[in-house]
Amino acid sequence: MSSKFFQTALDRLVAARERQARRYINGAMMAMDDSQLAALGRTREELRREGAQAYMF
């Protein structure tokens, strides 16, 4: 029973860190111009929708 608890806790921790990293990357990508974003297949509106953060803790 306790191993399931720790596995669930670890999975949630990893998922939270992945979301945090994605917000950090989106913040860095917001500094790019529109032509660079288009080359990556992204739009500024997508990045705004997903959320952005300028720094990582």
Short mmCIF file of C-alpha atoms in Angstrom, two decimals:
data_model
loop_
_atom_site.label_atom_id
_atom_site.label_comp_id
_atom_site.label_asym_id
_atom_site.label_seq_id
_atom_site.Cartn_x
_atom_site.Cartn_y
_atom_site.Cartn_z
CA MET A 1 0.00 0.00 0.00
CA SER A 2 2.77 2.46 0.89
CA SER A 3 4.67 1.80 -2.36
CA LYS A 4 1.56 2.86 -4.32
CA PHE A 5 1.41 6.05 -2.24
CA PHE A 6 5.04 6.90 -2.95
CA GLN A 7 4.71 6.08 -6.64
CA THR A 8 1.68 8.36 -6.94
CA ALA A 9 3.51 11.12 -5.06
CA LEU A 10 6.54 10.77 -7.32
CA ASP A 11 4.37 10.80 -10.47
CA ARG A 12 2.66 13.99 -9.33
CA LEU A 13 5.98 15.62 -8.47
CA VAL A 14 7.41 14.80 -11.90
CA ALA A 15 4.26 16.08 -13.64
CA ALA A 16 4.42 19.35 -11.69
CA ARG A 17 8.09 19.87 -12.59
CA GLU A 18 7.31 19.16 -16.26
CA ARG A 19 4.58 21.83 -16.23
CA GLN A 20 6.97 24.25 -14.54
CA ALA A 21 9.67 23.58 -17.15
CA ARG A 22 7.16 24.02 -19.98
CA ARG A 23 6.12 27.42 -18.57
CA TYR A 24 9.78 28.43 -18.31
CA ILE A 25 10.48 27.41 -21.91
CA ASN A 26 7.36 29.22 -23.11
CA GLY A 27 8.61 32.35 -21.35
CA ALA A 28 11.95 32.08 -23.15
CA MET A 29 10.20 31.48 -26.47
CA MET A 30 8.09 34.62 -25.96
CA ALA A 31 11.34 36.58 -26.36
CA MET A 32 11.72 35.23 -29.92
CA ASP A 33 10.33 37.10 -32.88
CA ASP A 34 7.40 35.78 -34.90
CA SER A 35 9.54 34.41 -37.74
CA GLN A 36 11.61 32.32 -35.32
CA LEU A 37 8.44 31.00 -33.68
CA ALA A 38 6.98 30.15 -37.09
CA ALA A 39 10.15 28.21 -37.94
CA LEU A 40 9.52 26.14 -34.79
CA GLY A 41 5.87 25.65 -35.71
CA ARG A 42 4.57 27.70 -32.78
CA THR A 43 2.58 30.91 -32.51
CA ARG A 44 2.67 33.61 -29.89
CA GLU A 45 -1.02 32.97 -29.15
CA GLU A 46 -0.31 29.28 -28.38
CA LEU A 47 2.40 30.30 -25.96
CA ARG A 48 0.08 32.76 -24.21
CA ARG A 49 -2.63 30.10 -23.93
CA GLU A 50 -0.22 27.58 -22.41
CA GLY A 51 1.15 30.14 -19.97
CA ALA A 52 4.61 31.49 -19.49
CA GLN A 53 6.96 32.23 -16.64
CA ALA A 54 10.08 34.34 -16.83
CA TYR A 55 12.12 32.42 -14.25
CA MET A 56 12.41 28.98 -12.71
CA PHE A 57 12.62 28.07 -9.03
#
